[in-house]
Amino acid sequence: MSFSPSGRRVATVDSDGRVKVWDLATRRLQETRLPALRQLWFGPDEHTLVGALLRDGDPLVVLDLRSGAVRRLEGRGRLSAGDQDFAVSADGSVVAVCRKPYDADKAVYRVVRVADRRELIRYVSTASYSVCHQPAVSATGDRVAVNEGSGAWVILSAGTPPRRFTGPNISSLGKVGPLLGPPDAPVVVERTQAAVTGRRLHEDAGLGAYNPPVLLKGGRAIVVRAGAAKSGTADRLVVQEVEGEGRTLGTAPIPPVPAAKDHMLAVNRSQTLVADVSGSADITVYALPGLRVVSAFTARRDEKPVTFFFTSDDELVTVSGSLVEHWNARDGRRLSESFDLRDTFKDLGGFFVQSSYEPGHVQVTDVAAHTLRTVRLATGTEDPDRRIRLGEDLVTATVEPSGRYAMVLTSGGVIELWSVADRRRARKIFGGLGPLEAGTSQLGVLRPDGDGDPGFFLAFGRSVRFLRVNGSGEVDVTSYSFAGKQAFRASADEGGRCCATAASTSM
């Protein structure tokens, strides 16, 4: 249904393509002899309709209600079958059409003036997987927003190069309304069965993300290493909203570094600090979200790269090979003497170091001994009362805050849950889930629920699972599934929010 510019007429099209035009003042139906249409809109005056024919690939036509004349807006002959979508400006002067024949690689968008059928703009989609999305057209047709998918948008305007923006991720099945707002702050109207919502677009700064992001503010923002798109080099840290207005909340320059899919930033639990490393061992701590430098220091380094993690809101641990150091993240002071784990454990083979649920300690997974060991940061000595022996295929494990249960990763990439309250007789109570693939899964600890039951979350493959150990020692599993396999890049809200891409997509 479409109203004429004066609002005195309304045109409708039936399911069989028959067109009806009503005079609202007299409530009379105007006799017309028009071809069957699939869609229609009023043009720039009371006597012009724009429609998509119900045949020959649905070509767009201009129809004169006085004479019945039909003029095509899209060339001659039959159009190839394929993907398509249309939109008309509110004043009826301009039509935006997208077509992608089944045998074509790219969708093509054309903006055509109705009065003389002149093509004003032609744009070939640059999306790697190109489909037709409904264009969003401004009231006078001077600007058209093209949805490239995955939150990428392009604004087209005659006589100027396309401008790239980021905005809402609306699928090809989604519906959009007109393009609103000024050129520098465009707004796309998203229409669903439940709501009509204006979505602000933000000009694309041309940046790419070059390490896995860390989710902040319950998943409403991210902190990530970034650099010029397709350069493969990060030269700044960025804190960016991914919901709401999409504002940049903070940015800080860093020495240029190549993209590193396995490089992780460290964020403290209260999300007030983020730590990064440059060079071989130079640690810089920034305040969130503005990325003001709080402290900077250089860790000791052996032949291994430096890794790091927060043990509390104000304390950071750096690890290089078997060298461990404990730092005040706020002022860069070393809080205790550095120590070498191979001095602490003379027969130590392969191992992993991570944060412990016990303040002032780190957890060391001794792979060869199939044992979790707890080491005091102040002295570099083991606390033997917290030693836990696990299965022979142990790779690493995480103990939840009560110290009663552990999530264990095995050498086969399988996740198991163990009861470890009795340190001498730990036992497996659930398993296994997997196998996990490196870089595509997320796991972590849940806070105790209302009944005090501890738990863990695991995101991999097609689902996110929440595992709670109830008072009877049984594991309750709640799963949320996706239609296809996902690569989970980051998580927040204890797995309640995840950053995921299709498993075939690289970062």
Coordinates of N, CA and C in Angstrom, one line a residue, residues 48-49 78 80 139 160 183 189 257 261 263 277 283 292 304 314 350 397 401 419 486-487:
T48 N 1.5 9.1 -11.0 CA 2.6 8.2 -11.3 C 2.8 7.2 -10.2
L49 N 2.9 5.9 -10.7 CA 3.2 4.8 -9.8 C 4.5 4.2 -10.2
R78 N 14.1 -9.8 -20.7 CA 13.9 -10.5 -19.5 C 15.1 -10.4 -18.5
S80 N 17.6 -11.7 -15.5 CA 18.0 -13.0 -14.9 C 17.4 -13.2 -13.5
A139 N 14.6 10.9 2.4 CA 13.3 11.4 2.0 C 13.3 11.9 0.6
T160 N 29.8 11.9 -5.3 CA 30.8 11.8 -4.2 C 31.1 10.3 -4.1
P183 N 24.0 14.1 7.0 CA 25.1 13.2 6.4 C 26.1 12.7 7.3
V189 N 16.5 3.1 10.0 CA 15.3 2.7 10.7 C 15.1 1.2 10.5
V257 N 53.0 -3.5 15.9 CA 53.3 -5.0 16.1 C 52.4 -5.7 15.1
K261 N 46.9 -13.6 16.6 CA 45.6 -14.2 17.0 C 45.7 -14.8 18.4
H263 N 47.5 -13.4 20.9 CA 47.9 -12.4 21.9 C 46.7 -11.9 22.7
V277 N 51.7 -5.8 26.4 CA 53.1 -6.0 26.3 C 53.6 -5.5 25.0
I283 N 55.9 -4.0 29.8 CA 54.5 -4.0 30.2 C 54.0 -2.6 30.4
R292 N 44.4 6.0 29.7 CA 45.5 6.7 30.2 C 46.5 5.8 30.8
K304 N 61.6 -17.5 26.5 CA 60.2 -17.6 26.2 C 59.5 -16.2 26.2
D314 N 44.6 -4.8 41.7 CA 45.8 -4.0 41.7 C 47.1 -4.7 41.5
G350 N 56.9 -30.1 31.6 CA 55.9 -29.1 31.0 C 55.0 -28.6 32.1
A397 N 44.1 -26.9 34.3 CA 42.8 -27.0 35.1 C 42.6 -25.6 35.7
P401 N 36.2 -20.7 43.0 CA 36.6 -20.0 44.3 C 36.4 -20.8 45.5
S419 N 35.8 -33.3 41.2 CA 35.7 -32.9 42.6 C 37.0 -33.0 43.3
Q486 N 30.4 -22.2 15.6 CA 30.9 -20.8 15.9 C 32.3 -20.9 16.4
A487 N 33.0 -19.7 16.1 CA 34.3 -19.5 16.7 C 34.1 -18.4 17.8

